[in-house]
Short mmCIF file of C-alpha atoms in Angstrom, two decimals:
data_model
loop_
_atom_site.label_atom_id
_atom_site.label_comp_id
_atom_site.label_asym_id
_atom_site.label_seq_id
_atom_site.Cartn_x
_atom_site.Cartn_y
_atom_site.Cartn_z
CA UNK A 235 78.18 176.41 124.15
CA UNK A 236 76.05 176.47 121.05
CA UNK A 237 76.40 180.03 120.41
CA UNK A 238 73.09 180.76 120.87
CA UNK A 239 71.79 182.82 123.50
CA UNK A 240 67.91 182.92 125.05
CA UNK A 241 66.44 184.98 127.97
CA UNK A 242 65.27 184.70 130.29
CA UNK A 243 66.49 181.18 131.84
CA UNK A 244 63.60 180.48 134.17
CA UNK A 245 60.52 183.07 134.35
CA UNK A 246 57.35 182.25 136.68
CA UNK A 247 54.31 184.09 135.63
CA UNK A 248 50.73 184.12 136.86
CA UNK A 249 47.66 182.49 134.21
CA UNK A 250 46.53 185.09 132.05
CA UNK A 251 49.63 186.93 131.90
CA UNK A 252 52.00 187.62 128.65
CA UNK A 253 55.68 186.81 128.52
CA UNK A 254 58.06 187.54 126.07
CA UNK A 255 61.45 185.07 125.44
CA UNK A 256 64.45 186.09 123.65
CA UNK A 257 66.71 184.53 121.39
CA UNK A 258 69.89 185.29 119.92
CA UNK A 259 70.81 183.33 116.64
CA UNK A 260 74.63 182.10 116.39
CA UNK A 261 76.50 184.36 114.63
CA UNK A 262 75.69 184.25 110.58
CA UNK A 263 73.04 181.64 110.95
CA UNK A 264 69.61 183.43 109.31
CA UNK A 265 67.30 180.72 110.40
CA UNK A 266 65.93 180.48 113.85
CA UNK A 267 63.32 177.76 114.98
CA UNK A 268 61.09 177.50 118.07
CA UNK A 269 60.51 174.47 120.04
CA UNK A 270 58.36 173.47 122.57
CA UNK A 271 59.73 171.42 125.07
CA UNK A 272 57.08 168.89 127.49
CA UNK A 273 56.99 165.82 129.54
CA UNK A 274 54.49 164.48 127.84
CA UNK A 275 54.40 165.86 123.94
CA UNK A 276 58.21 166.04 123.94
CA UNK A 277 59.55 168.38 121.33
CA UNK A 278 57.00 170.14 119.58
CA UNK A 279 58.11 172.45 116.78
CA UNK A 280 56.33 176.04 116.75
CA UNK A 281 57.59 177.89 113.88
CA UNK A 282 60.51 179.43 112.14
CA UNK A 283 62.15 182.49 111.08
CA UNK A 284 64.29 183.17 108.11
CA UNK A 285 65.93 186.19 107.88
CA UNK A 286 62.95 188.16 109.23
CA UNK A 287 60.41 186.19 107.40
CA UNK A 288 57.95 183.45 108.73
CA UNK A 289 58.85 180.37 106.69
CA UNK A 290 57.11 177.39 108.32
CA UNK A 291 54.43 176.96 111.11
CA UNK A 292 54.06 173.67 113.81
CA UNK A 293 51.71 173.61 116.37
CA UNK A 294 51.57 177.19 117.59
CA UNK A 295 48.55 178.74 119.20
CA UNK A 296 47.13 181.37 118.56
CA UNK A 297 47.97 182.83 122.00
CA UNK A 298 51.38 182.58 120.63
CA UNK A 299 53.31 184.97 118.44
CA UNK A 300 56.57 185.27 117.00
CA UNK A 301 58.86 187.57 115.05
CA UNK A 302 62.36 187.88 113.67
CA UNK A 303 64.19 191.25 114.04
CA UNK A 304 66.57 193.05 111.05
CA UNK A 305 69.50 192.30 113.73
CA UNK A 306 68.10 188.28 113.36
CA UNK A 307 67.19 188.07 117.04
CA UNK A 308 63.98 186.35 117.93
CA UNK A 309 61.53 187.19 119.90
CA UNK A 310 58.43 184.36 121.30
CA UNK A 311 55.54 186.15 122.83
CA UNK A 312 52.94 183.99 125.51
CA UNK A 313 50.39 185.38 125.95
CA UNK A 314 46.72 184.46 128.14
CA UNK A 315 49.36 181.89 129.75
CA UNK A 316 47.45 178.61 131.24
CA UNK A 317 48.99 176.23 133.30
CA UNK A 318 49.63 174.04 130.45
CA UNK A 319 51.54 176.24 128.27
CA UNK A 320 54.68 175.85 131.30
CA UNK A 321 57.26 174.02 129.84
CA UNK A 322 60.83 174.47 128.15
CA UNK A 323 61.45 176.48 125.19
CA UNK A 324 63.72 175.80 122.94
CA UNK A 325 64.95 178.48 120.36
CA UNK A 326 67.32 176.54 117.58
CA UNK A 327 69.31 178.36 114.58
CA UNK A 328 70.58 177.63 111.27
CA UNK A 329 72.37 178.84 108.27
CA UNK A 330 69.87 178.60 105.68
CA UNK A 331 66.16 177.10 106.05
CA UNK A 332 66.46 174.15 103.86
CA UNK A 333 67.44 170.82 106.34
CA UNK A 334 69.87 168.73 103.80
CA UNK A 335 73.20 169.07 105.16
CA UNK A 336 72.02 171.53 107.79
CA UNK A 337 72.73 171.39 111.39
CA UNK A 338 70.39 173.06 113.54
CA UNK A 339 71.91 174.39 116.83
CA UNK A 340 69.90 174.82 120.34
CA UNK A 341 69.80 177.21 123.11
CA UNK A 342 69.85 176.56 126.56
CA UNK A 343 66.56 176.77 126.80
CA UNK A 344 63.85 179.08 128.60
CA UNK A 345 61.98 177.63 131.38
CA UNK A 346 58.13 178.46 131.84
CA UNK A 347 56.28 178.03 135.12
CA UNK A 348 52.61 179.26 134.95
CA UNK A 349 51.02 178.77 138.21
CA UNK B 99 50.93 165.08 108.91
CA UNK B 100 54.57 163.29 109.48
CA UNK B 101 54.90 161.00 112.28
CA UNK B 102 58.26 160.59 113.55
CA UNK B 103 57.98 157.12 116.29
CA UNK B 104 60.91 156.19 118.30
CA UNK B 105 61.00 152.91 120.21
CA UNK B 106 61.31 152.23 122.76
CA UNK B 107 60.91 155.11 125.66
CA UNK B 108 63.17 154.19 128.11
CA UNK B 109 65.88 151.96 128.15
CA UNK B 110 68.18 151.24 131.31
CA UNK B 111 71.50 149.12 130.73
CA UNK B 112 74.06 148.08 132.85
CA UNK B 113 77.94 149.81 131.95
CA UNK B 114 79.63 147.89 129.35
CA UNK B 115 76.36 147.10 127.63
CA UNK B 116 74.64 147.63 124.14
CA UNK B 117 71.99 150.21 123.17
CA UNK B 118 69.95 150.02 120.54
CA UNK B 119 66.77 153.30 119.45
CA UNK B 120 64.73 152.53 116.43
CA UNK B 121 63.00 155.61 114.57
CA UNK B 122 60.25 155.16 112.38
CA UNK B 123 58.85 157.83 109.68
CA UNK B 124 55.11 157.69 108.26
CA UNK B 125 56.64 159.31 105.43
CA UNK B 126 59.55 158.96 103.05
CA UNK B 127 62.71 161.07 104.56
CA UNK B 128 65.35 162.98 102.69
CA UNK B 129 67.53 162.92 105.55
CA UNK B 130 67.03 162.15 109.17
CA UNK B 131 68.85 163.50 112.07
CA UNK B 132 69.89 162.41 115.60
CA UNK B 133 70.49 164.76 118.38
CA UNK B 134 71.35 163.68 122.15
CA UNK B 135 69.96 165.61 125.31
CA UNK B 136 71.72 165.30 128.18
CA UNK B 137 69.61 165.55 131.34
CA UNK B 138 69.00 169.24 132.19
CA UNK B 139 70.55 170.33 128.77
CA UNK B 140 69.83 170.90 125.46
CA UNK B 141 69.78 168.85 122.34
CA UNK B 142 72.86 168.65 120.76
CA UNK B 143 73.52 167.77 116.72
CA UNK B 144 75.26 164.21 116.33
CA UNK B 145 74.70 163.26 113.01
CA UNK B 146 72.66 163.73 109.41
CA UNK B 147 72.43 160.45 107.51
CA UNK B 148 71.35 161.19 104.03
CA UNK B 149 71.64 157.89 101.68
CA UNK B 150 69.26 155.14 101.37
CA UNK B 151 71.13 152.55 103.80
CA UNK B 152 74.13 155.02 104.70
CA UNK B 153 75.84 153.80 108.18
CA UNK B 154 77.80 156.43 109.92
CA UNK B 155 79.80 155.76 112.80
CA UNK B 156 81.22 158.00 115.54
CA UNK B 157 83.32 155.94 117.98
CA UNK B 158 80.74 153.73 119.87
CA UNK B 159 77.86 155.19 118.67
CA UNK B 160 76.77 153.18 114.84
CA UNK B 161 73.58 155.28 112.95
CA UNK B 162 71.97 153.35 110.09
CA UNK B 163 69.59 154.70 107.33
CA UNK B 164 67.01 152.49 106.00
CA UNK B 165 66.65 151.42 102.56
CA UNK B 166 63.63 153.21 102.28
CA UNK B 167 64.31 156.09 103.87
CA UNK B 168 61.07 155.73 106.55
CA UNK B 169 63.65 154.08 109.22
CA UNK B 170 66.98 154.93 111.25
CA UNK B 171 68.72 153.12 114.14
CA UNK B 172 71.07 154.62 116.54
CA UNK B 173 73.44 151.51 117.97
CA UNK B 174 75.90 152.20 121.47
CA UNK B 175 78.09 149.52 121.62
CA UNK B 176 79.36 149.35 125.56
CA UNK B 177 77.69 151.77 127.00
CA UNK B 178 79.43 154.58 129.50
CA UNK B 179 78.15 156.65 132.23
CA UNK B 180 78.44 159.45 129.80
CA UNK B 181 75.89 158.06 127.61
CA UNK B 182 72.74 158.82 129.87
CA UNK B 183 70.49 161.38 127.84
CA UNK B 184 67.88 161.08 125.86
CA UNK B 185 68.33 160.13 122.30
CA UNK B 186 65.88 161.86 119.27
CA UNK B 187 65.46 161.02 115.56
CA UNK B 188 64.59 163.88 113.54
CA UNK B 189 62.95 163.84 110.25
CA UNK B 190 62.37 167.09 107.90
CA UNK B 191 59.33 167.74 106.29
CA UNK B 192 59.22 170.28 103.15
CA UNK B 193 56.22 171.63 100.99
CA UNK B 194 56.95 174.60 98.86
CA UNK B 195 58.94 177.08 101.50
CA UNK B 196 57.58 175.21 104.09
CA UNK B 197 60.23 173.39 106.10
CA UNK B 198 60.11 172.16 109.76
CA UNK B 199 61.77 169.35 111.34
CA UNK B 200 59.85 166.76 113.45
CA UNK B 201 61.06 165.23 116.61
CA UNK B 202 60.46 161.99 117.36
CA UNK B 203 59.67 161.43 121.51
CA UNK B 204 63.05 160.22 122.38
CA UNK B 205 64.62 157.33 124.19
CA UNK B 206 65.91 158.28 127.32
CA UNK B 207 69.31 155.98 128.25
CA UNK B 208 70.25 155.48 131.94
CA UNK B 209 73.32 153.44 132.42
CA UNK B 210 73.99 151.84 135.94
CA UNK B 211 77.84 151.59 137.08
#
């Protein structure tokens, strides 16, 4: 157990719809990170959080939002879903934001099916 | 932007033997990271080589740092059942307050008994 939580586990949702994923950071850790997780474009980075603040951007579309709470939980929002946007995703956290000497720690995962 | 390539894709061993994933930066790295995902799971921290040329060893597994800093290896000497997963190299990439870490596309092990 990593220590850090997402919800829902598996969600199936229509095209066009919104979803929302959650993500619980591990206790003390200020950064959290979402990843994208697909057969074929393996794991794409999204953005990332510190301590409520957007601090670096991947390949997120525009469709896709994000924010970082005061209590350090994340939240992913999908929205105008297409069938290519099912996949895994990933929501990572970390002490700080900086990478030397830090370890980044994964969820479980939420799984996306659009159909 | 950075590339992170990891050679090769798939790689499927008998028990007992070696394992060898090669990761390859486009760009200079200040660290680079491996993580293992076990199928169905997660991707789970294994090590943060830092050093030009630093080798780290846990156990069976060997990591190796390249001199420049634009290559890492991941070595498995006699493999185990409890290897299978797929193995990723992870490179950072930092610009001002802009910090994300790049994945390269794995190399998924599957060891036969």
């Amino acid at each position: 157990d990593s220590g850090v939580t997402q919800t829902p586990k598996h969600l199936i949702t229509a095209t066009g719809q919104r979803v929302t994923l959650r993500c619980s950071p591990r206790s003390g850790d200020l950064s959290v990170y979402w990843y994208q997780q697909s057969l074929d474009q393996g794991l794409q980075f999204l953005i990332q959080y510190y301590n409520g603040e957007e601090r670096a951007k991947g390949n997120i579309l525009e469709r896709f939002s994000a924010q970082q709470f005061p209590d350090l939980h994340s939240e992913l929002n999908l929205s105008s879903l297409e069938l290519g946007d099912s996949a895994l995703y990933f929501c990572a956290s970390s002490v700080a934001f900086g990478f030397s000497g830090n370890t980044i720690y994964f969820g479980e995962g939420s799984w996306l099916t659009v159909v | 932007g950075q590339q992170v390539m990891q050679i090769p894709q798939y790689q499927h061993v008998q028990e007992g033997e070696d394992f060898t994933t090669y990761c390859n930066s486009s760009t200079t790295l200040s660290n680079i990271q491996w993580y293992k995902q076990r199928p169905g799971g997660h991707p789970v921290f294994l090590i943060q080589l830092v050093k030009s040329g630093e080798v780290k060893k846990q156990k069976r597994l060997t990591f190796q740092f390249g001199e420049a800093k634009k290559n890492s290896s991941l070595h498995i000497t006699a493999t185990q059942t409890t290897d299978v997963g797929t193995y990723f190299c992870a490179g950072p990439s930092s610009g001002g307050s802009n910090y994300k870490l790049t994945f390269g596309k794995g190399t998924l092990l599957t060891v036969n008994p």
